Structure formats: C-alpha cells, structure tokens
C-alpha cells in the first residue's frame, strides 16, 4: 500500500488552489481524521485560501458519532457533515460555501483523497443549478472548472494521496482491480474491523471472525463459490470483495475520536 501522489500532481494542485478563492477538503465520515491531509491544509494556509471541511457519507455513521467528530473538527475549520448521495445536509453545504468568502463570483477547489465522494458532491451541485463546463487553461484534463450557479464555480481536482494517511483512508484510495496482491490489504482491513466490531463482519458475510484473516477469506470464497481448479478457494477474489465493500460503503465500519485518542 505504498501508492502516493506524484510531485507533479501536487504542483498541479498548488496551481489550482492558487487560482481558487476557497478550498473544500472532502473527508469520509467513517474515518474523518484518517482521511484528512495535513499537507493539503498547510498548502491552503500558505496560499492564504480559506479551507472548509466537508465530511461526506454521514449516513453511514450514527448521528452521535458524527456529532463527536463535528465538535472536534469545527474547532479548527468550518465543518459541515453531509451525505451527497442521499441529499442530506446539502442545504447547509450551500450556506457554508456562501459564507466562506465574500468574493463573487466564487471559485471553489474541491479536493480530497480518492473515493471520499468528491464527484458525488460535485454532481449534486451540478444538478441543482445550470451547468457550464470548460477545461481550465494550462491544466490537465483531470481538472475541470464547472459553473454551478451564477455566483459559484467549482474545480474538480484529481484525488490526492498524501505522504501520511490513515490505514483505512489508504485502503479507500486503492483500486482493488489494480492491486497485484489484494490479500495483505484485505488482511489489514479485516484485522481493524475484527478488533473493534467482529459482529459486523459476520452480519455482512455470514462468516464468523476467529482472529484469522486467512481463514476468513477462505470461508468467504467457499461461501460465494469463488473456487479454482480442484475446488481451491480463490482468496484473492474474496479479498477484493472485502476492499470493494469498504470503498462503496456497503461496509459501514467507522472509527471514533477515541480511536485516535481525541476524546
């Protein structure tokens, strides 16, 4: 799990932020602290750009857990919890964006690691108002400026993987299909979940957690009929299921402030 964003991508992101008025950092509600990027936040501060934290996928965590995280994050930055896919908290998002800067028209850079829901948020904003799309001069095709309201344009940025990133966040950023060996990644994810909430694994997969990730993947492969020659369980495919379910939100495992010693 050593994938990181290249220096060239960071330079591109710096250019985008420099051209923007406000930076939105999108986090995953299941692990807000782990999906933060101190490097990104420092970059925004260095360039004198206000940064707003938007915690997406709030529907995947209990309300009291979201409130705990909001209390902590709001001490540092303006913070809003939303579920872009369920249209929850989106009115608050518009309000926060309006208040982030008095400049009009306003240009907002939407940033974050892969799979935190940047595209879902942007698609919501696009769907709520008339849209104009144009490539940003001098930028790659991965950065597109979208006019979502008369007073607001957003820049869709490539996903970034900072040097320091929480384990769950890094797992979120990896494409299961692109991994040569997904087993170590799935092992670590299973160990994290098994330690804190083993019953969640059983309810999701119908396999009892017995402190053995190898055994769990073998049983899952058998249960799903993922068999190779001679009936050998294809644990690589089972591993990809584990990773994919976390990324898509089917697996609602979450971390609390106490898990980071923040309570």
mmCIF file of C-alpha atoms in Angstrom:
data_model
loop_
_atom_site.group_PDB
_atom_site.id
_atom_site.type_symbol
_atom_site.label_atom_id
_atom_site.label_comp_id
_atom_site.label_asym_id
_atom_site.label_seq_id
_atom_site.Cartn_x
_atom_site.Cartn_y
_atom_site.Cartn_z
ATOM 1 C CA UNK A 1 0.000 0.000 0.000
ATOM 2 C CA UNK A 2 2.747 2.428 -0.920
ATOM 3 C CA UNK A 3 0.922 4.412 -3.614
ATOM 4 C CA UNK A 4 1.341 8.155 -3.197
ATOM 5 C CA UNK A 5 0.548 11.231 -5.255
ATOM 6 C CA UNK A 6 3.408 12.285 -7.516
ATOM 7 C CA UNK A 7 5.198 15.626 -7.049
ATOM 8 C CA UNK A 8 3.776 16.707 -10.406
ATOM 9 C CA UNK A 9 0.224 16.200 -9.177
ATOM 10 C CA UNK A 10 0.945 18.238 -6.068
ATOM 11 C CA UNK A 11 2.295 21.038 -8.265
ATOM 12 C CA UNK A 12 -0.906 20.909 -10.299
ATOM 13 C CA UNK A 13 -2.977 21.035 -7.132
ATOM 14 C CA UNK A 14 -0.993 24.036 -5.940
ATOM 15 C CA UNK A 15 -1.802 25.860 -9.195
ATOM 16 C CA UNK A 16 -5.487 25.011 -8.830
ATOM 17 C CA UNK A 17 -5.640 26.227 -5.236
ATOM 18 C CA UNK A 18 -3.788 29.415 -6.173
ATOM 19 C CA UNK A 19 -6.489 30.123 -8.784
ATOM 20 C CA UNK A 20 -9.311 29.379 -6.328
ATOM 21 C CA UNK A 21 -10.946 31.524 -3.664
ATOM 22 C CA UNK A 22 -11.898 28.706 -1.281
ATOM 23 C CA UNK A 23 -10.702 25.125 -0.793
ATOM 24 C CA UNK A 24 -13.100 22.333 0.144
ATOM 25 C CA UNK A 25 -11.483 19.264 1.683
ATOM 26 C CA UNK A 26 -13.809 16.262 1.446
ATOM 27 C CA UNK A 27 -13.467 13.625 4.176
ATOM 28 C CA UNK A 28 -15.098 10.233 4.752
ATOM 29 C CA UNK A 29 -17.444 10.235 7.768
ATOM 30 C CA UNK A 30 -16.358 6.697 8.640
ATOM 31 C CA UNK A 31 -12.819 7.943 9.260
ATOM 32 C CA UNK A 32 -12.669 11.755 9.163
ATOM 33 C CA UNK A 33 -9.348 12.063 10.950
ATOM 34 C CA UNK A 34 -7.632 9.451 8.819
ATOM 35 C CA UNK A 35 -8.843 10.949 5.543
ATOM 36 C CA UNK A 36 -7.539 14.436 6.329
ATOM 37 C CA UNK A 37 -4.485 15.723 4.507
ATOM 38 C CA UNK A 38 -2.283 17.954 6.674
ATOM 39 C CA UNK A 39 -0.182 18.651 3.583
ATOM 40 C CA UNK A 40 -3.218 19.927 1.678
ATOM 41 C CA UNK A 41 -4.388 22.033 4.608
ATOM 42 C CA UNK A 42 -0.930 23.540 5.035
ATOM 43 C CA UNK A 43 -0.842 24.341 1.315
ATOM 44 C CA UNK A 44 -4.176 26.166 1.522
ATOM 45 C CA UNK A 45 -2.976 28.121 4.561
ATOM 46 C CA UNK A 46 0.307 29.008 2.858
ATOM 47 C CA UNK A 47 -1.560 30.366 -0.156
ATOM 48 C CA UNK A 48 -3.962 32.276 2.080
ATOM 49 C CA UNK A 49 -7.050 30.348 0.996
ATOM 50 C CA UNK A 50 -9.859 29.584 3.465
ATOM 51 C CA UNK A 51 -10.447 25.845 3.789
ATOM 52 C CA UNK A 52 -13.816 24.272 4.526
ATOM 53 C CA UNK A 53 -14.108 20.665 5.682
ATOM 54 C CA UNK A 54 -16.991 18.734 4.128
ATOM 55 C CA UNK A 55 -17.486 15.331 5.735
ATOM 56 C CA UNK A 56 -19.335 13.138 3.257
ATOM 57 C CA UNK A 57 -21.135 9.787 3.711
ATOM 58 C CA UNK A 58 -22.613 10.946 7.018
ATOM 59 C CA UNK A 59 -25.472 8.485 6.502
ATOM 60 C CA UNK A 60 -23.024 5.629 7.154
ATOM 61 C CA UNK A 61 -22.304 6.551 10.785
ATOM 62 C CA UNK A 62 -24.532 7.021 13.849
ATOM 63 C CA UNK A 63 -25.583 10.602 14.487
ATOM 64 C CA UNK A 64 -23.859 10.756 17.879
ATOM 65 C CA UNK A 65 -20.549 9.727 16.286
ATOM 66 C CA UNK A 66 -20.921 12.383 13.598
ATOM 67 C CA UNK A 67 -21.587 14.968 16.306
ATOM 68 C CA UNK A 68 -18.424 13.953 18.155
ATOM 69 C CA UNK A 69 -16.351 14.421 15.033
ATOM 70 C CA UNK A 70 -18.051 17.685 14.140
ATOM 71 C CA UNK A 71 -17.265 19.117 17.565
ATOM 72 C CA UNK A 72 -13.571 18.290 17.135
ATOM 73 C CA UNK A 73 -13.176 19.353 13.507
ATOM 74 C CA UNK A 74 -15.155 22.575 13.919
ATOM 75 C CA UNK A 75 -12.573 23.821 16.393
ATOM 76 C CA UNK A 76 -10.083 24.005 13.521
ATOM 77 C CA UNK A 77 -12.089 24.702 10.352
ATOM 78 C CA UNK A 78 -15.642 25.431 9.216
ATOM 79 C CA UNK A 79 -17.142 21.942 9.014
ATOM 80 C CA UNK A 80 -20.304 20.514 7.513
ATOM 81 C CA UNK A 81 -21.475 16.891 7.546
ATOM 82 C CA UNK A 82 -23.434 15.735 4.519
ATOM 83 C CA UNK A 83 -24.486 12.714 2.530
ATOM 84 C CA UNK A 84 -24.306 13.888 -1.058
ATOM 85 C CA UNK A 85 -25.803 10.661 -2.403
ATOM 86 C CA UNK A 86 -28.803 10.938 -0.043
ATOM 87 C CA UNK A 87 -29.086 14.738 -0.313
ATOM 88 C CA UNK A 88 -28.650 15.118 3.451
ATOM 89 C CA UNK A 89 -27.095 18.332 4.736
ATOM 90 C CA UNK A 90 -26.727 19.757 1.253
ATOM 91 C CA UNK A 91 -28.576 22.983 2.108
ATOM 92 C CA UNK A 92 -26.029 23.535 4.829
ATOM 93 C CA UNK A 93 -23.295 22.957 2.245
ATOM 94 C CA UNK A 94 -24.612 25.787 0.067
ATOM 95 C CA UNK A 95 -24.768 28.064 3.119
ATOM 96 C CA UNK A 96 -21.206 27.256 4.173
ATOM 97 C CA UNK A 97 -19.910 27.921 0.665
ATOM 98 C CA UNK A 98 -21.693 31.287 0.564
ATOM 99 C CA UNK A 99 -20.185 32.266 3.900
ATOM 100 C CA UNK A 100 -16.665 31.014 3.162
ATOM 101 C CA UNK A 101 -15.756 34.140 1.216
ATOM 102 C CA UNK A 102 -17.374 37.419 0.304
ATOM 103 C CA UNK A 103 -15.899 37.304 -3.173
ATOM 104 C CA UNK A 104 -18.322 36.989 -6.090
ATOM 105 C CA UNK A 105 -18.208 35.127 -8.337
ATOM 106 C CA UNK A 106 -16.626 32.479 -6.136
ATOM 107 C CA UNK A 107 -14.268 29.737 -7.313
ATOM 108 C CA UNK A 108 -14.021 26.665 -5.071
ATOM 109 C CA UNK A 109 -11.474 23.857 -5.414
ATOM 110 C CA UNK A 110 -12.954 20.509 -4.326
ATOM 111 C CA UNK A 111 -10.136 18.325 -3.017
ATOM 112 C CA UNK A 112 -9.574 15.082 -1.133
ATOM 113 C CA UNK A 113 -8.281 11.553 -1.424
ATOM 114 C CA UNK A 114 -9.868 9.147 -3.929
ATOM 115 C CA UNK A 115 -13.257 7.635 -3.065
ATOM 116 C CA UNK A 116 -14.365 10.124 -0.415
ATOM 117 C CA UNK A 117 -17.180 11.299 -2.677
ATOM 118 C CA UNK A 118 -15.841 14.426 -4.376
ATOM 119 C CA UNK A 119 -17.588 13.547 -7.622
ATOM 120 C CA UNK A 120 -20.891 12.879 -5.863
ATOM 121 C CA UNK A 121 -20.760 16.290 -4.216
ATOM 122 C CA UNK A 122 -19.910 18.000 -7.487
ATOM 123 C CA UNK A 123 -22.644 16.093 -9.310
ATOM 124 C CA UNK A 124 -25.130 17.263 -6.692
ATOM 125 C CA UNK A 125 -24.050 20.868 -7.149
ATOM 126 C CA UNK A 126 -24.211 20.475 -10.921
ATOM 127 C CA UNK A 127 -27.694 19.004 -10.746
ATOM 128 C CA UNK A 128 -29.003 21.739 -8.509
ATOM 129 C CA UNK A 129 -28.246 24.556 -10.949
ATOM 130 C CA UNK A 130 -27.445 25.211 -14.586
ATOM 131 C CA UNK A 131 -24.024 23.930 -15.504
ATOM 132 C CA UNK A 132 -21.296 25.182 -17.761
ATOM 133 C CA UNK A 133 -18.197 23.041 -18.251
ATOM 134 C CA UNK A 134 -14.836 24.037 -19.616
ATOM 135 C CA UNK A 135 -11.262 22.802 -19.262
ATOM 136 C CA UNK A 136 -9.056 25.074 -17.184
ATOM 137 C CA UNK A 137 -6.391 26.642 -19.410
ATOM 138 C CA UNK A 138 -2.981 25.223 -18.678
ATOM 139 C CA UNK A 139 -4.335 22.370 -16.563
ATOM 140 C CA UNK A 140 -4.650 18.687 -17.356
ATOM 141 C CA UNK A 141 -7.935 17.108 -18.354
ATOM 142 C CA UNK A 142 -8.190 15.821 -14.792
ATOM 143 C CA UNK A 143 -9.004 19.324 -13.536
ATOM 144 C CA UNK A 144 -12.251 20.807 -14.819
ATOM 145 C CA UNK A 145 -13.967 24.036 -13.883
ATOM 146 C CA UNK A 146 -17.748 23.831 -13.628
ATOM 147 C CA UNK A 147 -20.126 26.725 -13.265
ATOM 148 C CA UNK A 148 -22.846 25.521 -10.900
ATOM 149 C CA UNK A 149 -24.501 28.857 -10.101
ATOM 150 C CA UNK A 150 -24.204 32.466 -11.202
ATOM 151 C CA UNK A 151 -22.071 33.175 -8.171
ATOM 152 C CA UNK A 152 -20.242 29.857 -7.908
ATOM 153 C CA UNK A 153 -17.831 27.725 -9.933
ATOM 154 C CA UNK A 154 -16.136 24.584 -8.655
ATOM 155 C CA UNK A 155 -12.926 22.943 -9.780
ATOM 156 C CA UNK A 156 -12.964 19.166 -9.803
ATOM 157 C CA UNK A 157 -9.461 18.043 -8.828
ATOM 158 C CA UNK A 158 -7.703 14.668 -9.102
ATOM 159 C CA UNK A 159 -7.653 12.550 -5.955
ATOM 160 C CA UNK A 160 -4.553 13.019 -3.827
ATOM 161 C CA UNK A 161 -2.757 10.503 -1.627
ATOM 162 C CA UNK A 162 -0.665 12.403 0.950
ATOM 163 C CA UNK A 163 2.568 11.041 2.454
ATOM 164 C CA UNK A 164 0.830 10.467 5.788
ATOM 165 C CA UNK A 165 -2.595 8.896 5.588
ATOM 166 C CA UNK A 166 -4.672 6.698 7.885
ATOM 167 C CA UNK A 167 -4.785 2.995 7.046
ATOM 168 C CA UNK A 168 -8.496 2.951 6.263
ATOM 169 C CA UNK A 169 -8.101 6.057 4.137
ATOM 170 C CA UNK A 170 -5.279 4.496 2.163
ATOM 171 C CA UNK A 171 -7.341 1.355 1.613
ATOM 172 C CA UNK A 172 -10.148 3.583 0.315
ATOM 173 C CA UNK A 173 -7.783 5.144 -2.187
ATOM 174 C CA UNK A 174 -6.682 1.861 -3.748
ATOM 175 C CA UNK A 175 -8.439 0.249 -6.702
ATOM 176 C CA UNK A 176 -8.974 -3.450 -5.887
ATOM 177 C CA UNK A 177 -8.698 -4.414 -9.551
ATOM 178 C CA UNK A 178 -5.312 -2.716 -9.883
ATOM 179 C CA UNK A 179 -3.703 -4.491 -6.934
ATOM 180 C CA UNK A 180 -1.318 -7.285 -7.866
ATOM 181 C CA UNK A 181 -1.904 -8.807 -4.449
ATOM 182 C CA UNK A 182 -5.032 -7.585 -2.631
ATOM 183 C CA UNK A 183 -4.651 -10.113 0.183
ATOM 184 C CA UNK A 184 -2.406 -8.066 2.551
ATOM 185 C CA UNK A 185 -4.734 -5.073 2.152
ATOM 186 C CA UNK A 186 -7.806 -7.185 2.932
ATOM 187 C CA UNK A 187 -5.985 -8.795 5.859
ATOM 188 C CA UNK A 188 -5.333 -5.403 7.431
ATOM 189 C CA UNK A 189 -8.897 -4.234 6.866
ATOM 190 C CA UNK A 190 -10.292 -7.418 8.399
ATOM 191 C CA UNK A 191 -7.975 -7.092 11.387
ATOM 192 C CA UNK A 192 -9.052 -3.498 12.014
ATOM 193 C CA UNK A 193 -12.742 -4.362 11.814
ATOM 194 C CA UNK A 194 -12.385 -7.663 13.664
ATOM 195 C CA UNK A 195 -10.704 -5.962 16.594
ATOM 196 C CA UNK A 196 -13.399 -3.314 17.025
ATOM 197 C CA UNK A 197 -16.596 -4.816 15.609
ATOM 198 C CA UNK A 198 -16.336 -8.527 14.698
ATOM 199 C CA UNK A 199 -20.116 -8.949 14.570
ATOM 200 C CA UNK A 200 -20.234 -6.546 11.628
ATOM 201 C CA UNK A 201 -18.143 -8.975 9.585
ATOM 202 C CA UNK A 202 -20.451 -11.852 10.431
ATOM 203 C CA UNK A 203 -23.562 -9.857 9.535
ATOM 204 C CA UNK A 204 -22.062 -8.730 6.225
ATOM 205 C CA UNK A 205 -20.560 -12.001 5.063
ATOM 206 C CA UNK A 206 -22.116 -14.785 7.114
ATOM 207 C CA UNK A 207 -18.656 -15.843 8.258
ATOM 208 C CA UNK A 208 -17.600 -15.825 11.899
ATOM 209 C CA UNK A 209 -14.475 -13.829 12.719
ATOM 210 C CA UNK A 210 -11.988 -16.065 14.535
ATOM 211 C CA UNK A 211 -8.957 -13.764 14.646
ATOM 212 C CA UNK A 212 -7.647 -15.314 11.429
ATOM 213 C CA UNK A 213 -7.906 -13.265 8.224
ATOM 214 C CA UNK A 214 -6.653 -16.109 6.014
ATOM 215 C CA UNK A 215 -9.311 -18.443 7.364
ATOM 216 C CA UNK A 216 -11.968 -15.756 6.961
ATOM 217 C CA UNK A 217 -11.137 -15.187 3.287
ATOM 218 C CA UNK A 218 -11.102 -18.917 2.588
ATOM 219 C CA UNK A 219 -14.546 -19.349 4.140
ATOM 220 C CA UNK A 220 -15.878 -16.306 2.291
ATOM 221 C CA UNK A 221 -14.576 -17.657 -1.015
ATOM 222 C CA UNK A 222 -16.242 -21.009 -0.336
ATOM 223 C CA UNK A 223 -19.487 -19.326 0.656
ATOM 224 C CA UNK A 224 -19.511 -17.211 -2.524
ATOM 225 C CA UNK A 225 -18.499 -20.094 -4.785
ATOM 226 C CA UNK A 226 -15.189 -18.485 -5.692
ATOM 227 C CA UNK A 227 -13.284 -21.660 -6.481
ATOM 228 C CA UNK A 228 -10.367 -22.506 -8.707
ATOM 229 C CA UNK A 229 -9.157 -25.813 -10.034
ATOM 230 C CA UNK A 230 -9.736 -28.657 -7.644
ATOM 231 C CA UNK A 231 -12.125 -26.539 -5.576
ATOM 232 C CA UNK A 232 -9.353 -24.341 -4.172
ATOM 233 C CA UNK A 233 -10.793 -21.140 -2.620
ATOM 234 C CA UNK A 234 -9.842 -18.046 -4.619
ATOM 235 C CA UNK A 235 -8.944 -15.868 -1.666
ATOM 236 C CA UNK A 236 -7.642 -13.096 -3.955
ATOM 237 C CA UNK A 237 -11.181 -12.586 -5.248
ATOM 238 C CA UNK A 238 -12.571 -12.731 -1.715
ATOM 239 C CA UNK A 239 -10.004 -10.105 -0.714
ATOM 240 C CA UNK A 240 -11.181 -7.800 -3.493
ATOM 241 C CA UNK A 241 -14.757 -8.154 -2.246
ATOM 242 C CA UNK A 242 -13.672 -7.044 1.230
ATOM 243 C CA UNK A 243 -11.854 -3.998 -0.146
ATOM 244 C CA UNK A 244 -14.618 -3.086 -2.591
ATOM 245 C CA UNK A 245 -17.342 -3.295 0.068
ATOM 246 C CA UNK A 246 -15.410 -0.853 2.230
ATOM 247 C CA UNK A 247 -14.927 1.560 -0.637
ATOM 248 C CA UNK A 248 -18.546 1.513 -1.798
ATOM 249 C CA UNK A 249 -19.963 1.991 1.691
ATOM 250 C CA UNK A 250 -21.598 -1.416 1.954
ATOM 251 C CA UNK A 251 -19.261 -1.946 4.887
ATOM 252 C CA UNK A 252 -20.230 0.750 7.397
ATOM 253 C CA UNK A 253 -17.371 0.196 9.830
ATOM 254 C CA UNK A 254 -16.304 3.506 11.354
ATOM 255 C CA UNK A 255 -13.722 4.966 13.689
ATOM 256 C CA UNK A 256 -14.460 7.270 16.605
ATOM 257 C CA UNK A 257 -12.419 10.138 18.053
ATOM 258 C CA UNK A 258 -11.455 7.818 20.911
ATOM 259 C CA UNK A 259 -9.685 5.556 18.419
ATOM 260 C CA UNK A 260 -7.295 8.443 17.756
ATOM 261 C CA UNK A 261 -7.027 9.488 21.393
ATOM 262 C CA UNK A 262 -9.027 12.644 20.664
ATOM 263 C CA UNK A 263 -11.900 12.267 23.118
#
